[in-house]
Amino acid sequence: MSNETPSPSSPLTATTATPATPTYADPAALGLAGFALTTLVLSFVNANIIKETGAIIIVLGLAAFYGGLAQFIAGVLEWRRGNTFGLMAFCSYGAFWLSYWWLVTHLPLRADVHQAVGLYLIGWCIITAYLTLASLRTNLAVTLVLVLLTITFLFLAIGAFQNGTPAPDTMTKVGGWLGIFTAAAAFYASAGVVVNSTHKRDLLPLPTLPGR
């Protein structure tokens, strides 16, 4: 039997060649956008820039559907692409926003849970810290998002432990400002993915760390 490789035009090639691997859209653009917008609006409230009592309704709508459901779906799609980091990050933060929506809508208005909320935020700080370590193999924009988010969770946790009243204290306000910067970095990372993918070239650079 001949060892020669059939030419691309050979009928044998057309009938026996391995099917091409399907190309999937990158769900990171959706996941990052859902995270960014929800974080931005809540951070304006935490920083006490927006003082309207009804602002939490807007946050909860985003938390349930865009930051929560859409971001969780993005994580599931990352699983389909074999991306463990994307699966963990988007499903985790999608679940974070869904849990935030559930907690705020089910807790009594004047329930004293500030220490429990502080512990809740410390847990998310820990998860974000080791995701930051993993992100060193992605790109600088994603790493910046997670570095800022780790610090944001830390300040919000300290603020929650210190303050049992509805008005945000200094640490919570600082966490709010850090959240705004986190959201800005996430918006850029999301824009980079969707713009570069659409234009087939790097209009918005997403550089990686040296040595990657």
mmCIF file of C-alpha atoms in Angstrom:
data_model
loop_
_atom_site.group_PDB
_atom_site.id
_atom_site.type_symbol
_atom_site.label_atom_id
_atom_site.label_comp_id
_atom_site.label_asym_id
_atom_site.label_seq_id
_atom_site.Cartn_x
_atom_site.Cartn_y
_atom_site.Cartn_z
ATOM 1 C CA MET A 1 0.000 0.000 0.000
ATOM 2 C CA SER A 2 1.434 3.411 -0.967
ATOM 3 C CA ASN A 3 2.643 5.784 1.775
ATOM 4 C CA GLU A 4 2.081 8.850 -0.381
ATOM 5 C CA THR A 5 -0.162 11.532 1.080
ATOM 6 C CA PRO A 6 -3.203 12.247 -1.129
ATOM 7 C CA SER A 7 -3.315 15.691 -2.652
ATOM 8 C CA PRO A 8 -5.904 18.151 -1.313
ATOM 9 C CA SER A 9 -7.937 17.734 -4.507
ATOM 10 C CA SER A 10 -8.089 13.961 -4.187
ATOM 11 C CA PRO A 11 -11.564 12.438 -3.717
ATOM 12 C CA LEU A 12 -10.040 10.325 -0.947
ATOM 13 C CA THR A 13 -9.173 13.489 0.986
ATOM 14 C CA ALA A 14 -12.702 14.805 0.697
ATOM 15 C CA THR A 15 -14.253 11.649 2.112
ATOM 16 C CA THR A 16 -11.768 10.653 4.813
ATOM 17 C CA ALA A 17 -10.254 13.889 6.126
ATOM 18 C CA THR A 18 -10.865 14.745 9.778
ATOM 19 C CA PRO A 19 -13.587 17.400 10.046
ATOM 20 C CA ALA A 20 -12.309 20.866 10.892
ATOM 21 C CA THR A 21 -12.585 21.920 14.534
ATOM 22 C CA PRO A 22 -15.605 24.227 14.852
ATOM 23 C CA THR A 23 -14.890 27.844 15.667
ATOM 24 C CA TYR A 24 -16.727 29.290 18.631
ATOM 25 C CA ALA A 25 -17.324 32.950 19.403
ATOM 26 C CA ASP A 26 -15.424 34.286 22.411
ATOM 27 C CA PRO A 27 -17.910 34.653 25.311
ATOM 28 C CA ALA A 28 -15.437 36.776 27.299
ATOM 29 C CA ALA A 29 -16.801 39.965 25.717
ATOM 30 C CA LEU A 30 -20.270 39.216 27.132
ATOM 31 C CA GLY A 31 -19.007 38.093 30.523
ATOM 32 C CA LEU A 32 -16.767 41.121 31.008
ATOM 33 C CA ALA A 33 -19.466 43.556 29.866
ATOM 34 C CA GLY A 34 -22.052 42.079 32.233
ATOM 35 C CA PHE A 35 -19.576 42.285 35.083
ATOM 36 C CA ALA A 36 -18.467 45.822 34.172
ATOM 37 C CA LEU A 37 -21.881 47.481 33.907
ATOM 38 C CA THR A 38 -23.291 45.930 37.083
ATOM 39 C CA THR A 39 -20.126 46.749 39.023
ATOM 40 C CA LEU A 40 -20.154 50.326 37.752
ATOM 41 C CA VAL A 41 -23.709 51.080 38.872
ATOM 42 C CA LEU A 42 -23.317 49.466 42.308
ATOM 43 C CA SER A 43 -19.981 51.222 42.809
ATOM 44 C CA PHE A 44 -21.583 54.620 42.192
ATOM 45 C CA VAL A 45 -23.961 53.769 45.038
ATOM 46 C CA ASN A 46 -21.180 52.466 47.309
ATOM 47 C CA ALA A 47 -19.077 55.577 46.666
ATOM 48 C CA ASN A 48 -22.140 57.656 47.634
ATOM 49 C CA ILE A 49 -22.042 59.466 44.286
ATOM 50 C CA ILE A 50 -25.646 58.416 43.690
ATOM 51 C CA LYS A 51 -27.662 58.886 46.882
ATOM 52 C CA GLU A 52 -31.120 57.974 45.579
ATOM 53 C CA THR A 53 -32.725 55.279 47.722
ATOM 54 C CA GLY A 54 -34.315 53.718 44.644
ATOM 55 C CA ALA A 55 -30.955 53.223 42.917
ATOM 56 C CA ILE A 56 -30.707 49.729 44.407
ATOM 57 C CA ILE A 57 -33.594 48.639 42.149
ATOM 58 C CA ILE A 58 -31.479 49.416 39.090
ATOM 59 C CA VAL A 59 -28.554 47.499 40.582
ATOM 60 C CA LEU A 60 -30.760 44.483 41.305
ATOM 61 C CA GLY A 61 -32.125 44.401 37.761
ATOM 62 C CA LEU A 62 -28.604 44.323 36.363
ATOM 63 C CA ALA A 63 -27.450 41.845 39.021
ATOM 64 C CA ALA A 64 -30.182 39.372 38.111
ATOM 65 C CA PHE A 65 -29.993 39.513 34.332
ATOM 66 C CA TYR A 66 -26.773 41.023 32.965
ATOM 67 C CA GLY A 67 -24.194 40.631 35.690
ATOM 68 C CA GLY A 68 -25.812 37.403 36.848
ATOM 69 C CA LEU A 69 -27.571 35.360 34.174
ATOM 70 C CA ALA A 70 -25.684 36.623 31.095
ATOM 71 C CA GLN A 71 -22.307 36.336 32.808
ATOM 72 C CA PHE A 72 -23.091 32.823 34.080
ATOM 73 C CA ILE A 73 -24.011 31.778 30.529
ATOM 74 C CA ALA A 74 -20.684 33.198 29.347
ATOM 75 C CA GLY A 75 -18.955 30.936 31.872
ATOM 76 C CA VAL A 76 -20.809 27.883 30.589
ATOM 77 C CA LEU A 77 -19.743 28.776 27.048
ATOM 78 C CA GLU A 78 -16.143 29.023 28.263
ATOM 79 C CA TRP A 79 -16.519 25.449 29.523
ATOM 80 C CA ARG A 80 -17.549 24.433 26.005
ATOM 81 C CA ARG A 81 -14.320 25.995 24.721
ATOM 82 C CA GLY A 82 -12.244 24.114 27.307
ATOM 83 C CA ASN A 83 -11.267 27.291 29.203
ATOM 84 C CA THR A 84 -11.121 26.443 32.922
ATOM 85 C CA PHE A 85 -10.194 29.998 33.920
ATOM 86 C CA GLY A 86 -13.086 31.522 31.963
ATOM 87 C CA LEU A 87 -15.500 28.934 33.358
ATOM 88 C CA MET A 88 -14.438 29.639 36.934
ATOM 89 C CA ALA A 89 -14.342 33.426 36.613
ATOM 90 C CA PHE A 90 -17.590 34.064 34.737
ATOM 91 C CA CYS A 91 -19.682 31.414 36.480
ATOM 92 C CA SER A 92 -18.375 32.564 39.866
ATOM 93 C CA TYR A 93 -19.072 36.254 39.342
ATOM 94 C CA GLY A 94 -22.343 35.473 37.622
ATOM 95 C CA ALA A 95 -23.295 33.516 40.744
ATOM 96 C CA PHE A 96 -22.013 36.383 42.900
ATOM 97 C CA TRP A 97 -24.421 38.817 41.263
ATOM 98 C CA LEU A 98 -27.296 36.345 41.429
ATOM 99 C CA SER A 99 -26.590 35.773 45.124
ATOM 100 C CA TYR A 100 -26.416 39.543 45.667
ATOM 101 C CA TRP A 101 -29.803 39.957 43.986
ATOM 102 C CA TRP A 102 -31.290 37.161 46.102
ATOM 103 C CA LEU A 103 -29.847 38.421 49.393
ATOM 104 C CA VAL A 104 -30.950 42.036 48.948
ATOM 105 C CA THR A 105 -34.446 41.075 47.846
ATOM 106 C CA HIS A 106 -34.956 38.575 50.687
ATOM 107 C CA LEU A 107 -33.314 40.212 53.695
ATOM 108 C CA PRO A 108 -35.509 42.404 55.876
ATOM 109 C CA LEU A 109 -34.807 46.082 55.263
ATOM 110 C CA ARG A 110 -33.311 46.684 58.708
ATOM 111 C CA ALA A 111 -31.679 43.287 59.263
ATOM 112 C CA ASP A 112 -28.349 43.565 61.085
ATOM 113 C CA VAL A 113 -26.100 41.342 58.972
ATOM 114 C CA HIS A 114 -23.075 43.588 58.467
ATOM 115 C CA GLN A 115 -20.611 41.078 59.939
ATOM 116 C CA ALA A 116 -22.028 38.253 57.829
ATOM 117 C CA VAL A 117 -21.813 40.494 54.764
ATOM 118 C CA GLY A 118 -18.198 41.267 55.664
ATOM 119 C CA LEU A 119 -17.410 37.547 55.803
ATOM 120 C CA TYR A 120 -19.246 37.039 52.496
ATOM 121 C CA LEU A 121 -17.081 39.714 50.873
ATOM 122 C CA ILE A 122 -13.866 38.314 52.389
ATOM 123 C CA GLY A 123 -14.717 34.970 50.762
ATOM 124 C CA TRP A 124 -15.051 36.659 47.386
ATOM 125 C CA CYS A 125 -11.790 38.488 48.008
ATOM 126 C CA ILE A 126 -10.037 35.123 48.487
ATOM 127 C CA ILE A 127 -11.532 33.663 45.297
ATOM 128 C CA THR A 128 -10.576 36.773 43.346
ATOM 129 C CA ALA A 129 -7.016 36.680 44.720
ATOM 130 C CA TYR A 130 -6.289 33.227 43.319
ATOM 131 C CA LEU A 131 -8.073 34.030 40.075
ATOM 132 C CA THR A 132 -5.669 36.980 39.833
ATOM 133 C CA LEU A 133 -2.784 34.535 40.065
ATOM 134 C CA ALA A 134 -4.307 32.411 37.292
ATOM 135 C CA SER A 135 -4.953 35.506 35.152
ATOM 136 C CA LEU A 136 -1.215 36.077 34.751
ATOM 137 C CA ARG A 137 -1.515 33.615 31.851
ATOM 138 C CA THR A 138 -4.232 35.666 30.092
ATOM 139 C CA ASN A 139 -3.679 39.366 29.354
ATOM 140 C CA LEU A 140 -2.846 42.527 31.281
ATOM 141 C CA ALA A 141 -6.369 43.958 31.041
ATOM 142 C CA VAL A 142 -7.944 40.920 32.725
ATOM 143 C CA THR A 143 -5.171 40.841 35.325
ATOM 144 C CA LEU A 144 -5.760 44.528 36.092
ATOM 145 C CA VAL A 145 -9.502 43.882 36.508
ATOM 146 C CA LEU A 146 -8.841 41.131 39.036
ATOM 147 C CA VAL A 147 -6.135 43.015 40.945
ATOM 148 C CA LEU A 148 -8.491 45.981 41.362
ATOM 149 C CA LEU A 149 -11.402 43.695 42.207
ATOM 150 C CA THR A 150 -9.424 41.933 44.932
ATOM 151 C CA ILE A 151 -8.663 45.272 46.589
ATOM 152 C CA THR A 152 -12.261 46.410 46.073
ATOM 153 C CA PHE A 153 -13.647 43.360 47.862
ATOM 154 C CA LEU A 154 -11.172 43.894 50.703
ATOM 155 C CA PHE A 155 -12.216 47.503 51.297
ATOM 156 C CA LEU A 156 -15.911 46.664 50.999
ATOM 157 C CA ALA A 157 -15.464 43.805 53.480
ATOM 158 C CA ILE A 158 -13.717 46.061 55.997
ATOM 159 C CA GLY A 159 -16.449 48.645 55.522
ATOM 160 C CA ALA A 160 -19.138 46.015 56.108
ATOM 161 C CA PHE A 161 -17.470 44.797 59.308
ATOM 162 C CA GLN A 162 -17.213 48.361 60.632
ATOM 163 C CA ASN A 163 -20.579 49.698 59.633
ATOM 164 C CA GLY A 164 -23.996 48.295 60.425
ATOM 165 C CA THR A 165 -25.946 51.334 59.162
ATOM 166 C CA PRO A 166 -27.296 51.895 55.630
ATOM 167 C CA ALA A 167 -25.084 54.945 54.968
ATOM 168 C CA PRO A 168 -21.701 53.913 53.474
ATOM 169 C CA ASP A 169 -18.672 54.662 55.645
ATOM 170 C CA THR A 170 -15.234 55.747 54.445
ATOM 171 C CA MET A 171 -13.949 52.244 53.687
ATOM 172 C CA THR A 172 -17.081 51.401 51.711
ATOM 173 C CA LYS A 173 -16.783 54.648 49.770
ATOM 174 C CA VAL A 174 -13.150 53.843 48.932
ATOM 175 C CA GLY A 175 -14.320 50.386 47.822
ATOM 176 C CA GLY A 176 -16.909 52.104 45.650
ATOM 177 C CA TRP A 177 -14.277 54.234 43.906
ATOM 178 C CA LEU A 178 -12.074 51.185 43.418
ATOM 179 C CA GLY A 179 -15.091 49.407 41.948
ATOM 180 C CA ILE A 180 -15.500 52.214 39.411
ATOM 181 C CA PHE A 181 -11.895 51.751 38.282
ATOM 182 C CA THR A 182 -12.455 47.984 38.183
ATOM 183 C CA ALA A 183 -15.499 48.452 35.965
ATOM 184 C CA ALA A 184 -13.549 50.763 33.630
ATOM 185 C CA ALA A 185 -10.836 48.128 33.211
ATOM 186 C CA ALA A 186 -13.472 45.444 32.558
ATOM 187 C CA PHE A 187 -15.188 47.631 29.951
ATOM 188 C CA TYR A 188 -11.871 48.022 28.144
ATOM 189 C CA ALA A 189 -11.161 44.280 28.265
ATOM 190 C CA SER A 190 -14.643 43.524 26.904
ATOM 191 C CA ALA A 191 -14.320 46.137 24.161
ATOM 192 C CA GLY A 192 -10.923 44.741 23.213
ATOM 193 C CA VAL A 193 -12.326 41.252 22.735
ATOM 194 C CA VAL A 194 -15.351 42.247 20.641
ATOM 195 C CA VAL A 195 -13.724 45.052 18.603
ATOM 196 C CA ASN A 196 -10.569 43.089 17.795
ATOM 197 C CA SER A 197 -12.582 39.989 16.937
ATOM 198 C CA THR A 198 -14.897 41.922 14.628
ATOM 199 C CA HIS A 199 -12.129 43.843 12.845
ATOM 200 C CA LYS A 200 -9.741 40.857 12.769
ATOM 201 C CA ARG A 201 -6.899 43.004 14.088
ATOM 202 C CA ASP A 202 -5.811 44.586 17.366
ATOM 203 C CA LEU A 203 -7.465 47.995 17.370
ATOM 204 C CA LEU A 204 -7.588 47.865 21.181
ATOM 205 C CA PRO A 205 -4.392 46.196 22.395
ATOM 206 C CA LEU A 206 -4.705 43.434 24.982
ATOM 207 C CA PRO A 207 -1.026 42.774 25.742
ATOM 208 C CA THR A 208 0.143 39.764 27.691
ATOM 209 C CA LEU A 209 2.744 39.674 30.433
ATOM 210 C CA PRO A 210 6.359 39.248 29.279
ATOM 211 C CA GLY A 211 7.423 35.621 29.084
ATOM 212 C CA ARG A 212 3.949 34.229 28.572
#
